[in-house]
Coordinates of C-alpha atoms in Angstrom, one line a residue:
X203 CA -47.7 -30.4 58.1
X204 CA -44.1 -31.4 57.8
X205 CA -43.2 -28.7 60.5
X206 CA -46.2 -31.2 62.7
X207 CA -44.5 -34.3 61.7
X208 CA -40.8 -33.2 62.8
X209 CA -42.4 -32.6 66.1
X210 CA -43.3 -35.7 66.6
X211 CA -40.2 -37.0 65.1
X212 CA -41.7 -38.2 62.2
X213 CA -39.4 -38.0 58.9
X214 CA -39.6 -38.8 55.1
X215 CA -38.2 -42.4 55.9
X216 CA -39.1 -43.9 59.6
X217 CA -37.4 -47.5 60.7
X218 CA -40.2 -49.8 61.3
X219 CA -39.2 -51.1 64.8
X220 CA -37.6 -49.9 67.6
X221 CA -36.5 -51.6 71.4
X222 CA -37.1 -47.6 73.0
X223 CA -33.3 -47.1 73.1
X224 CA -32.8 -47.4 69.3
X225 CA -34.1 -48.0 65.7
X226 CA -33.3 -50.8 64.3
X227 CA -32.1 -50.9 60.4
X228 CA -34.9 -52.6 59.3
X229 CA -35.2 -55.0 55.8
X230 CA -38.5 -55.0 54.9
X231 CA -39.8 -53.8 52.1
X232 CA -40.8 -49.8 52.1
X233 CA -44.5 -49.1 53.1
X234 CA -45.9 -45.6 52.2
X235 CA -48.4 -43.8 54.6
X236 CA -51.1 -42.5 52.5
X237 CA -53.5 -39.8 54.0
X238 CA -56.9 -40.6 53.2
X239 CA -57.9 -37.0 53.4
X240 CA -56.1 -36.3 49.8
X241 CA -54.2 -39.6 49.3
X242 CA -51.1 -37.9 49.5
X243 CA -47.9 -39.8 51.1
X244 CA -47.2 -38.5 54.7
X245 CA -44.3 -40.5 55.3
X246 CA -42.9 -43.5 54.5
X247 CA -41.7 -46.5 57.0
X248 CA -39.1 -49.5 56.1
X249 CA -41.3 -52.3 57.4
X250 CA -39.6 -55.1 60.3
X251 CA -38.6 -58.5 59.0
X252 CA -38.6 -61.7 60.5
X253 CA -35.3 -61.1 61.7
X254 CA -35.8 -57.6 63.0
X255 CA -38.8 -59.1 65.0
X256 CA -36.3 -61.4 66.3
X257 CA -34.2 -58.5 68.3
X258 CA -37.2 -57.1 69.8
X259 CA -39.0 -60.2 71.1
X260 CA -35.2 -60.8 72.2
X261 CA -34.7 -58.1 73.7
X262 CA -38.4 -57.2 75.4
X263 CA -37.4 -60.5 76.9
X264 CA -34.3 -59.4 78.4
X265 CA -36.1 -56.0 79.7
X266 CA -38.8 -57.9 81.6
X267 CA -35.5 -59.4 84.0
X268 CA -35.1 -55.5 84.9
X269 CA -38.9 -54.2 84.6
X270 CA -40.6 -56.7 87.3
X271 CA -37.7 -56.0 89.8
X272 CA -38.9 -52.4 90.0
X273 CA -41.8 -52.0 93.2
X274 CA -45.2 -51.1 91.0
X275 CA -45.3 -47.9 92.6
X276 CA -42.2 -46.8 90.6
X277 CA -43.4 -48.0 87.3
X278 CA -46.7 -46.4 88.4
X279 CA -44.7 -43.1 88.4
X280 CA -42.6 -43.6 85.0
X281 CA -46.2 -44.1 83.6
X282 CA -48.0 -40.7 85.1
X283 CA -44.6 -39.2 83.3
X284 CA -45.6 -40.8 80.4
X285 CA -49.0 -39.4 80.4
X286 CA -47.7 -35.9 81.0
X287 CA -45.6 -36.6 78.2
X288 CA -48.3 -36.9 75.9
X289 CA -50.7 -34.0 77.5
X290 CA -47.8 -31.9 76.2
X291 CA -48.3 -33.3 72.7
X292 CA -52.2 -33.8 72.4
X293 CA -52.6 -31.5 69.9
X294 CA -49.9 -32.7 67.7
X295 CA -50.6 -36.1 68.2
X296 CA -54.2 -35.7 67.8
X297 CA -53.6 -33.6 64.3
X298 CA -51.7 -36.4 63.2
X299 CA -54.2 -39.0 64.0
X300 CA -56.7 -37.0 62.0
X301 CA -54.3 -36.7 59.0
X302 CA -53.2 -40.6 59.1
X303 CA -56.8 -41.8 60.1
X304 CA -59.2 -39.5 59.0
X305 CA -61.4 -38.8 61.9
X306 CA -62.5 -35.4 63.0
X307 CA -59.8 -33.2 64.8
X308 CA -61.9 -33.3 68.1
X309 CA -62.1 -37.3 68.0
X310 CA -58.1 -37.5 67.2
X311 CA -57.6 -35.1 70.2
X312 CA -60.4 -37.1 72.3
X313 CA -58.3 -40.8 71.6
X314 CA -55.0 -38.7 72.7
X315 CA -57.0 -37.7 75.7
X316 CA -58.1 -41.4 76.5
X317 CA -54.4 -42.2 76.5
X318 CA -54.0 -40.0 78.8
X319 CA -56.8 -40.9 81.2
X320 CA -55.6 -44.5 80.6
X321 CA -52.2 -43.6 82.4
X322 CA -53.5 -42.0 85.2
X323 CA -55.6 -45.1 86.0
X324 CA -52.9 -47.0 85.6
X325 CA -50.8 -44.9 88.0
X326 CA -53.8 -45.4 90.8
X327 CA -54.0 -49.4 90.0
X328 CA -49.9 -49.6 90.2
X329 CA -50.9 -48.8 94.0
X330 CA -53.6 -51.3 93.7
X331 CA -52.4 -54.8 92.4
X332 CA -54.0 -56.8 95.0
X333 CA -54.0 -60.5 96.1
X334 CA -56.3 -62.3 98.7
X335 CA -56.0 -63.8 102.2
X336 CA -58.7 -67.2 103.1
X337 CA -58.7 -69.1 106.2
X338 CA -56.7 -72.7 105.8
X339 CA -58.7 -75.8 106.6
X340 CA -55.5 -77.3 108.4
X341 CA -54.3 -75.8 111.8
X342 CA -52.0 -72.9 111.6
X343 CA -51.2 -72.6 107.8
X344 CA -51.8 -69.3 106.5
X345 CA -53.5 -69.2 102.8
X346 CA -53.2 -66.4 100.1
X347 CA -53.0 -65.4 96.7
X348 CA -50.6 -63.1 95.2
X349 CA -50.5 -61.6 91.2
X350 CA -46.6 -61.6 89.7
X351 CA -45.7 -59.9 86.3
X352 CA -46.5 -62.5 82.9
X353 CA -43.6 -61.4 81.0
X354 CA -44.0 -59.5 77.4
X355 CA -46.9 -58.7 76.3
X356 CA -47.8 -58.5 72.5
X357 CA -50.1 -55.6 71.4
X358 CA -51.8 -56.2 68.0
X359 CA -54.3 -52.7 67.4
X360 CA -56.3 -52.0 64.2
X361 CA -56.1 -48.3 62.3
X362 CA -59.7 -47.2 63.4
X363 CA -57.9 -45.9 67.2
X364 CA -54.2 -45.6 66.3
X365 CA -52.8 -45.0 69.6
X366 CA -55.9 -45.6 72.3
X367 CA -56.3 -49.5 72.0
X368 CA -52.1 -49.5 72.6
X369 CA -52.4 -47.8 75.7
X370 CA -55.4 -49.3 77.2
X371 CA -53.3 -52.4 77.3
X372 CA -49.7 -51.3 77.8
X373 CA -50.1 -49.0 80.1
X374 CA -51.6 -51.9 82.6
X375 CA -49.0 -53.7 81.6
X376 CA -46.1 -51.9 82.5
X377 CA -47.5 -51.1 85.8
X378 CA -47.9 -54.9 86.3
X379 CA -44.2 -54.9 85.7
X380 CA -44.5 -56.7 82.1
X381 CA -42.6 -55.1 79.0
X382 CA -44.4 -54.6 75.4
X383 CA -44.2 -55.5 72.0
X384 CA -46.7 -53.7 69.7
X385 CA -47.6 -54.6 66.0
X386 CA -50.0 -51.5 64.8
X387 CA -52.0 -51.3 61.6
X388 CA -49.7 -51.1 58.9
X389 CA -52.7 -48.5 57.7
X390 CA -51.4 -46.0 60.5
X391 CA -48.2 -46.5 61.0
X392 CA -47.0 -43.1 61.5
X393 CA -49.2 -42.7 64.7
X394 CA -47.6 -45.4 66.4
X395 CA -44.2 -44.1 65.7
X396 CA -44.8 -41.1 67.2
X397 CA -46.3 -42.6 70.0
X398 CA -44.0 -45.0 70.9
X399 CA -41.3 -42.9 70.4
X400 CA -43.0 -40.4 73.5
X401 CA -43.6 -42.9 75.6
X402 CA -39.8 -44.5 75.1
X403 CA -38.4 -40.9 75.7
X404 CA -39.8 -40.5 79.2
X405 CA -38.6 -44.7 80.0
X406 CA -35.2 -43.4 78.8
X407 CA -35.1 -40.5 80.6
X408 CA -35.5 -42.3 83.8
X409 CA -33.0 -45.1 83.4
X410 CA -34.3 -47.6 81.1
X411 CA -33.2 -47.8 78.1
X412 CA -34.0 -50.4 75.6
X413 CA -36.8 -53.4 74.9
X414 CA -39.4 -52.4 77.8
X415 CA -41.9 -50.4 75.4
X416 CA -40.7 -51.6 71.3
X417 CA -41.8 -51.2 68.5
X418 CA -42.5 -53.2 65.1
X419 CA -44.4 -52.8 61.8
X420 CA -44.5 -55.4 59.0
X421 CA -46.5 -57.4 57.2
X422 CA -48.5 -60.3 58.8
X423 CA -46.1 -63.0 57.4
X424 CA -43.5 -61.7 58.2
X425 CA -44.4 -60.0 61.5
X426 CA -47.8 -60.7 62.9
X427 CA -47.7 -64.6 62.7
X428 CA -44.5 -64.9 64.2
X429 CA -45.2 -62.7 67.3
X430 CA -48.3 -64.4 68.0
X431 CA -46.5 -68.0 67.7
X432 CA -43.5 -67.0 69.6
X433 CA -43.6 -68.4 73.5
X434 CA -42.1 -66.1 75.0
X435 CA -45.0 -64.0 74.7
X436 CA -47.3 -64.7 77.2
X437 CA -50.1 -63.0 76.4
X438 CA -51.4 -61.4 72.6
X439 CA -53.7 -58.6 72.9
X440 CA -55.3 -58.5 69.6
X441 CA -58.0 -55.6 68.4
X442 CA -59.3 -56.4 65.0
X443 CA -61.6 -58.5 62.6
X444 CA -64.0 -62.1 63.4
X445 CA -61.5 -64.2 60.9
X446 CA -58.3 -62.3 62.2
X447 CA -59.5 -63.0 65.7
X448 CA -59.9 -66.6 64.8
X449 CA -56.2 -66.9 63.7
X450 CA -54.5 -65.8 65.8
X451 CA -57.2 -67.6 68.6
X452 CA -55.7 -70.9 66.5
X453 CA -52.3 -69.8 66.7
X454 CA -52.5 -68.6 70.3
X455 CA -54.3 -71.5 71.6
X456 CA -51.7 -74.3 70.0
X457 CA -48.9 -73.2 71.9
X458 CA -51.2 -73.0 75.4
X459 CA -50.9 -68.6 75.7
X460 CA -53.0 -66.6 76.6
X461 CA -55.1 -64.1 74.6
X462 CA -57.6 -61.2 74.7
X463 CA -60.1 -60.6 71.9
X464 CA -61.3 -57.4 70.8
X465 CA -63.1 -58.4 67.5
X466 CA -66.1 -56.9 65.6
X467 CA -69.7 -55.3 67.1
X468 CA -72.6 -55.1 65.2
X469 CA -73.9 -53.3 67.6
X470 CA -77.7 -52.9 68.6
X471 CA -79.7 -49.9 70.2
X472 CA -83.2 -50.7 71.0
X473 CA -86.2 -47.7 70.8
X474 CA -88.9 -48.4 72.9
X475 CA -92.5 -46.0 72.7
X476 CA -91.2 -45.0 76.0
X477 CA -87.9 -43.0 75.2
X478 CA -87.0 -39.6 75.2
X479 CA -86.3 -39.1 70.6
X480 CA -84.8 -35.9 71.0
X481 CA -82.6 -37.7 73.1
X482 CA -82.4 -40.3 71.2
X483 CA -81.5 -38.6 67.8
X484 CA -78.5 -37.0 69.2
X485 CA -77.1 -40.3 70.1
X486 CA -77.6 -41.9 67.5
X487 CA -76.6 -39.4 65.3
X488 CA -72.9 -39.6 67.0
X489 CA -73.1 -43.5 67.7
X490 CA -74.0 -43.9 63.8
X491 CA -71.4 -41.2 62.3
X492 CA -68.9 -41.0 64.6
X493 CA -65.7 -42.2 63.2
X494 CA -67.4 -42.2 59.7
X495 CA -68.7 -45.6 61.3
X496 CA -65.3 -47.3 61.8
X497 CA -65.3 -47.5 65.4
X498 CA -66.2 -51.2 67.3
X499 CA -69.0 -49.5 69.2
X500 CA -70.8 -48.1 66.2
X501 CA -74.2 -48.1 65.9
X502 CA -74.9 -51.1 63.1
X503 CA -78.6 -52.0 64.3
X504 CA -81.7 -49.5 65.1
X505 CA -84.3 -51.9 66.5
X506 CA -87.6 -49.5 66.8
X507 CA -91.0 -49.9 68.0
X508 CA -93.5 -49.7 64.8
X509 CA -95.6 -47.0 66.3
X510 CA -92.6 -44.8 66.7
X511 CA -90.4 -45.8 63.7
X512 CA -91.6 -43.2 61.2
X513 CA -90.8 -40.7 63.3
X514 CA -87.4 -41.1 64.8
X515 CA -86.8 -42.5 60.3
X516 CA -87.8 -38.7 59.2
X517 CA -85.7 -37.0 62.3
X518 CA -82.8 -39.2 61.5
X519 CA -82.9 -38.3 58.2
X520 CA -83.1 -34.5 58.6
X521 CA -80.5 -34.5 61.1
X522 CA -77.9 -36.7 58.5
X523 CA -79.0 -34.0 56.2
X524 CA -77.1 -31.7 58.4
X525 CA -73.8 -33.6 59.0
X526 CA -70.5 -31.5 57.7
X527 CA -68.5 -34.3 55.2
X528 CA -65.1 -32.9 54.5
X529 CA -61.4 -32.4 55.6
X530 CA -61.3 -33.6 59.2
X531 CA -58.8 -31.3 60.4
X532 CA -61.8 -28.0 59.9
X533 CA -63.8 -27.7 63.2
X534 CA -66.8 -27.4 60.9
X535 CA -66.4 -31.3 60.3
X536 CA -68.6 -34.0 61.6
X537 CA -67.8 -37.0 59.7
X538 CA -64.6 -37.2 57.3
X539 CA -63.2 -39.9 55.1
X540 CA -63.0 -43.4 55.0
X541 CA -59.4 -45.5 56.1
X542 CA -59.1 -46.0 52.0
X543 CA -61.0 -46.8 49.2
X544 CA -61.4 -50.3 49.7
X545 CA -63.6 -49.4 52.6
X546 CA -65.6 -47.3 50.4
X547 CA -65.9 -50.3 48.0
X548 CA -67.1 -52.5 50.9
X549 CA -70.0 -50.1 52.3
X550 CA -70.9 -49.8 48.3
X551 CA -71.4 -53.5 48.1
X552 CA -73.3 -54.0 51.3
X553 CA -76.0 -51.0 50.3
X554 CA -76.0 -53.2 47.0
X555 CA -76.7 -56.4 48.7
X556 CA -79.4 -54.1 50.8
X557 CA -80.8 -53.1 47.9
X558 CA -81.3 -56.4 46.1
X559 CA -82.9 -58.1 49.3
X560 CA -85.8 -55.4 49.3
X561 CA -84.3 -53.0 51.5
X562 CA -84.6 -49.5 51.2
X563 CA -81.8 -46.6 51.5
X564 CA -83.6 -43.6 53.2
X565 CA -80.7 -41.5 52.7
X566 CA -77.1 -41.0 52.0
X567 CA -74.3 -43.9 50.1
X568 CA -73.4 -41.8 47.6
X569 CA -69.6 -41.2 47.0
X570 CA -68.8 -37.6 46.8
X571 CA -66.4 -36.3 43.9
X572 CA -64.8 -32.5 43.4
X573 CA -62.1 -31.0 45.1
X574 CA -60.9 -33.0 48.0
X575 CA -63.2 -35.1 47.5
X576 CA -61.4 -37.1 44.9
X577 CA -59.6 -38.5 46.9
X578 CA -61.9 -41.2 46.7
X579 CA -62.9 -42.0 50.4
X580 CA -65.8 -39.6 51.2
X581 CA -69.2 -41.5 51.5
X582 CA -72.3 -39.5 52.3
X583 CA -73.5 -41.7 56.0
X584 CA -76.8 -44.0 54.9
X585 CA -79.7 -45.0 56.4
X586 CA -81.6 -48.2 55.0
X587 CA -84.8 -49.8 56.4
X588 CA -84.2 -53.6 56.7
X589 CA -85.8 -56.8 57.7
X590 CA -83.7 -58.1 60.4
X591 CA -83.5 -61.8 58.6
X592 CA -81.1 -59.9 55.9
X593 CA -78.0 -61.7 55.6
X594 CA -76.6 -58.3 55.3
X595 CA -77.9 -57.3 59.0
X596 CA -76.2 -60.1 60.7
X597 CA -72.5 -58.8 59.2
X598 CA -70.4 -55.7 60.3
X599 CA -69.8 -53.5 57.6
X600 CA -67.4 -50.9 58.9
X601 CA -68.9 -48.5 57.2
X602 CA -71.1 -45.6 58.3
X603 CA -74.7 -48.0 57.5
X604 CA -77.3 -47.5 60.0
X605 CA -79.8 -50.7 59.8
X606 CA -83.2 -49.3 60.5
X607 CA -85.2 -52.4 61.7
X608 CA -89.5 -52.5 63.2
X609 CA -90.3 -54.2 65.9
X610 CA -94.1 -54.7 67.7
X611 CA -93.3 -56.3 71.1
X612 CA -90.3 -56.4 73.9
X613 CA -90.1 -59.8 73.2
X614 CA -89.0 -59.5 69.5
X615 CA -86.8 -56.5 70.1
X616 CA -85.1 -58.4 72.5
X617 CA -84.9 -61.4 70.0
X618 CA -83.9 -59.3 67.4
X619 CA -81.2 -57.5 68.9
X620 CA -79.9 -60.9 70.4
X621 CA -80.2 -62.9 66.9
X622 CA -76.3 -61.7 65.7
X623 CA -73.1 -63.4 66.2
X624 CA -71.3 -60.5 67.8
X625 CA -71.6 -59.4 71.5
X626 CA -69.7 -56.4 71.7
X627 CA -71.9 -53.5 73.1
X628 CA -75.7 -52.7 73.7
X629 CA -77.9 -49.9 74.1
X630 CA -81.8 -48.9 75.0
X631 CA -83.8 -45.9 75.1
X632 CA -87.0 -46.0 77.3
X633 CA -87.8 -44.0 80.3
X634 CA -89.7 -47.2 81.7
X635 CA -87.9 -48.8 84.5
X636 CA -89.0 -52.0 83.7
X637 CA -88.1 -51.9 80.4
X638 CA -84.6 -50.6 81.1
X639 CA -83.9 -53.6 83.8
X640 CA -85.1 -56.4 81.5
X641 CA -82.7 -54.9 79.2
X642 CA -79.9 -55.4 81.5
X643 CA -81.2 -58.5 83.0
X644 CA -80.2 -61.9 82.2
X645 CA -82.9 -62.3 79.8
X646 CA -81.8 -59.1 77.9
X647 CA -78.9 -57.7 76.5
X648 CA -76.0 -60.8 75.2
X649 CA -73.4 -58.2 75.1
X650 CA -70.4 -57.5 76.8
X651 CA -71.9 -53.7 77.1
X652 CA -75.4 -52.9 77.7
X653 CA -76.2 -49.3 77.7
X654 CA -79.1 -47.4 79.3
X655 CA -80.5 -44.0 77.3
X656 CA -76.5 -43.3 76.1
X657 CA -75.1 -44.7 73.0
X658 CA -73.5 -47.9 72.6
X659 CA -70.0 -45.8 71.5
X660 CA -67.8 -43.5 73.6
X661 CA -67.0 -46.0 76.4
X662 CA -65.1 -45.1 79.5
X663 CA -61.7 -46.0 80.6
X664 CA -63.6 -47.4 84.6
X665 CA -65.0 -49.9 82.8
X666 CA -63.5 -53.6 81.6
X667 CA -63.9 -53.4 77.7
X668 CA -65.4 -55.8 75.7
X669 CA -67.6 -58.4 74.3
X670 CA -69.4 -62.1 73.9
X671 CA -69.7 -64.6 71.3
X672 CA -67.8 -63.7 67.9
X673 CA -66.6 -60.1 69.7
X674 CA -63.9 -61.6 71.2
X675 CA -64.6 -63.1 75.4
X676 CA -61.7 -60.5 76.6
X677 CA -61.6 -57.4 78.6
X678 CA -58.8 -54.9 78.5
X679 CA -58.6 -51.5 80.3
X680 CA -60.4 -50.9 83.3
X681 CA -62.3 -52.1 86.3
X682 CA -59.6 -55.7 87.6
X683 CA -58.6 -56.3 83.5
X684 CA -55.0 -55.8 84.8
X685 CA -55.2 -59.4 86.3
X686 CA -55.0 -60.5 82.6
X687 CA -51.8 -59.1 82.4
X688 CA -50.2 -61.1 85.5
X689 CA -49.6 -64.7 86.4
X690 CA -51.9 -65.4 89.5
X691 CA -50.3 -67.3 92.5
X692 CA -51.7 -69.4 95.6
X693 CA -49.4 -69.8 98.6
X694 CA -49.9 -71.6 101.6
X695 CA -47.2 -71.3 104.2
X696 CA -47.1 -74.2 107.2
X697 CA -45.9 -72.3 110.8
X698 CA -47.6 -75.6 112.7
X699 CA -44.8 -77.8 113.0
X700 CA -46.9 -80.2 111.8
X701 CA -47.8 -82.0 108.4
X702 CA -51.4 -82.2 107.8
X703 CA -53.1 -82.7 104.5
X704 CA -56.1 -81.2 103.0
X705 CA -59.0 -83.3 103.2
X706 CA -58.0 -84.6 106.4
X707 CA -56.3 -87.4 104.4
X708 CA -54.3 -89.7 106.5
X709 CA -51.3 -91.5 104.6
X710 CA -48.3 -93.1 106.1
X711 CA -47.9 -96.3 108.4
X712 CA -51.0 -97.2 111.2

């Protein structure tokens, strides 16, 4: 492990923020780095003050004079560098994600992989930042619109993808010529070390040295609030929880800046009489279990037809029976822990509340004990049969709780999946056409995602990500989200000799 960690240039004591040319001597207070595999400390990091935060935003500032002067094909490049960078330390990276986070060896590899793909779409859009030409209503004037970097960016990301949500948005934004400030979970703040600490390597290596990609971990108070106040940031990014997201949508929206959303998905997937279950089981085994359940696009909600609910309830079960719980860094794992034991306390309380409202848990919510197991975060994944007016049912818990829900018309499932305050992302199985397109119809699906016979998680990088109602409004990633992360321009350039106006308004003297 400690031979892993010096790879990545991870040591016993790591300064919490960094402007890509240099650490800072942080004076925050010391903030361990506890592995939820065994709750042993990995590392430890002295966490960013106030005043610390200061020479970053200060000096991002200053980098963004430099940054947008260079032509977006070159930052393009610097960014593909980048993304070889990090093919050369997937596997490290992707160990260390597993040891910080907790999810399965494969998935931390998979997140480091996403990075990757995420540069190498950002190298294609660096080629690709587009503006439009429109015919002028007045006689030769020419009319177009152009996109100009915003300026820093700040990067707030949650602990359930330690490194993937950064690089979905700064890797768009340094091809749009902006610099970045990220704020990581202070639950995984080894991973973003390590990251930023690649991705500054390669910026140094070709020239620039200091405040384009920085650094800074602390506590909200001293940290979090401050960035997400401070105007010369342009534009938060924000990945994290309904309350947080209304924060800093308060904090964001008194000062006039601009924002994206990423917040909680209760996520629905419809089964209709007419899907393929084998097909079905296998995605919702990994849409349910993935991540142990702490991903945005897990599977909360399993709306299902009443003649084919005991069915798909008994293979579900049997295939749960089946899932590998244990130390996610073995191949043989499917699911390991939970982020801590506060998580575990949270799932234990919403089975309880399931429980007390007539529900029924079909399988699993136990907390395992022995061995590595007492580490305290290792759930058994649990299936409950619900009514879908529990209070319960209209919450995320972020916890691996499948909500196994009848339905007896298209209608109602319809109704029922669109009766919850988040939006994030969809899914239906049916092999009926007509099904499928009412699901994806304006009448259907409320979500920013809506998924045909694939599970509502494992999204890919093509698509804008994102959701509707409480999950947030914003997109990041792909598809034209990198227009979020520029200031949009309209010119119109007079080569008559003349001085119409628009409207065919006549002012001045008869």
């Amino acid at each position: 492990m400690f031979k892993l960690l010096g790879r990545l240039g991870i040591k016993e004591i790591n300064p919490g923020a960094g402007t890509g040319s240099a650490w800072l001597d942080c004076h925050g207070e010391v903030l361990e780095s506890v592995s939820p595999i065994d709750g042993k400390v990995l590392g430890k990091v002295v966490q960013a003050s106030a005043s610390d935060l200061e020479q970053v935003v200060s000096r991002a500032a200053e980098a963004f004079i430099q940054w947008r002067a260079v032509p977006a094909p070159r930052r393009g490049d610097v960014v593909r560098q980048i993304g070889n960078a990090f093919r050369e330390a997937k596997k490290d990276l992707g160990a260390l994600i597993s040891m910080e986070m907790g999810k399965i060896r494969a998935e931390g590899e998979g997140e480091v992989q996403e990075l990757i793909d995420i540069c190498d779409f950002a190298v294609g859009q660096s080629r690709m930042l587009y503006g439009y030409t429109m015919h002028s209503e007045r006689p030769r004037h020419r009319m177009y619109e152009q996109y100009h970097p915003l300026g820093p960016v700040g990067v707030i990301t949650a602990f359930n993808f330690p490194v993937a949500v950064w690089s979905w948005n700064a890797m768009i934004a340094l091809v749009c010529g902006d610099t970045v400030v990220w704020k990581p979970s202070s639950k995984v703040p080894l991973c973003a070390v390590a990251a930023n600490s690649i991705a500054a390597r390669v910026l140094r290596e070709n020239g620039f040295k200091e405040g384009i990609l920085s650094l800074v971990i602390g506590k909200g108070e001293d940290v979090g609030e401050k960035l997400v106040s401070d105007k010369r940031i342009p534009l938060i990014s924000a990945t994290g929880s309904v309350p947080m997201g209304r924060k800093i949508a308060r904090a964001i929206a008194a000062r006039l800046g601009k924002s994206i959303l990423e917040l909680g998905g209760n996520n629905g997937l419809i089964v209709t009489p007419n899907a393929d279950l084998d097909l079905a089981v296998r995605a919702i085994l990994f849409g349910a279990v993935g991540t142990a359940g702490q991903r945005c696009t897990t599977i909360r909600r399993l709306i299902v037809h009443d003649s084919i609910f005991d069915r798909l309830k008994d293979a579900l079960v049997a295939a749960y029976a089946q899932v590998k719980i244990g130390n996610p860094l073995d191949e043989a794992t499917l699911m390991g822990p939970l982020i801590d034991t506060k998580a575990v306390r949270d799932m234990l309380n919403a089975i309880r509340e399931i429980q007390d409202g007539g529900g029924k848990v079909l399988c699993g919510g136990e907390v395992l004990s022995g061995g590595i197991y007492d580490a305290g975060t290792y759930v058994t994944p649990c299936i409950c049969e619900v009514e879908n007016d529990f209070p319960i049912v209209k919450r995320e818990t972020f916890a691996p709780i499948l909500h196994m829900i009848r339905y007896h018309s298209f209608e109602q499932a319809i109704e029922f999946h669109n009766s919850v305050p988040q939006g994030l992302t969809s899914a239906i199985f049916t092999n009926d056409i007509v099904e499928a397109e009412r699901f994806l119809s304006f009448e259907g699906s409320d979500c920013g995602i809506a998924n045909v016979n694939i599970s509502t998680s494992g999204a890919e990088i093509g698509g804008a990500f994102g959701g509707e109602k409480e999950s947030g409004g914003g997109r990041e990633s792909g598809s034209d989200s990198w227009k979020a992360y520029m200031r949009r321009q309209t010119n119109t350039i007079n080569w008559s000799g003349e001085m119409p106006l628009a409207q065919a308004i006549k002012f001045g003297p008869a």
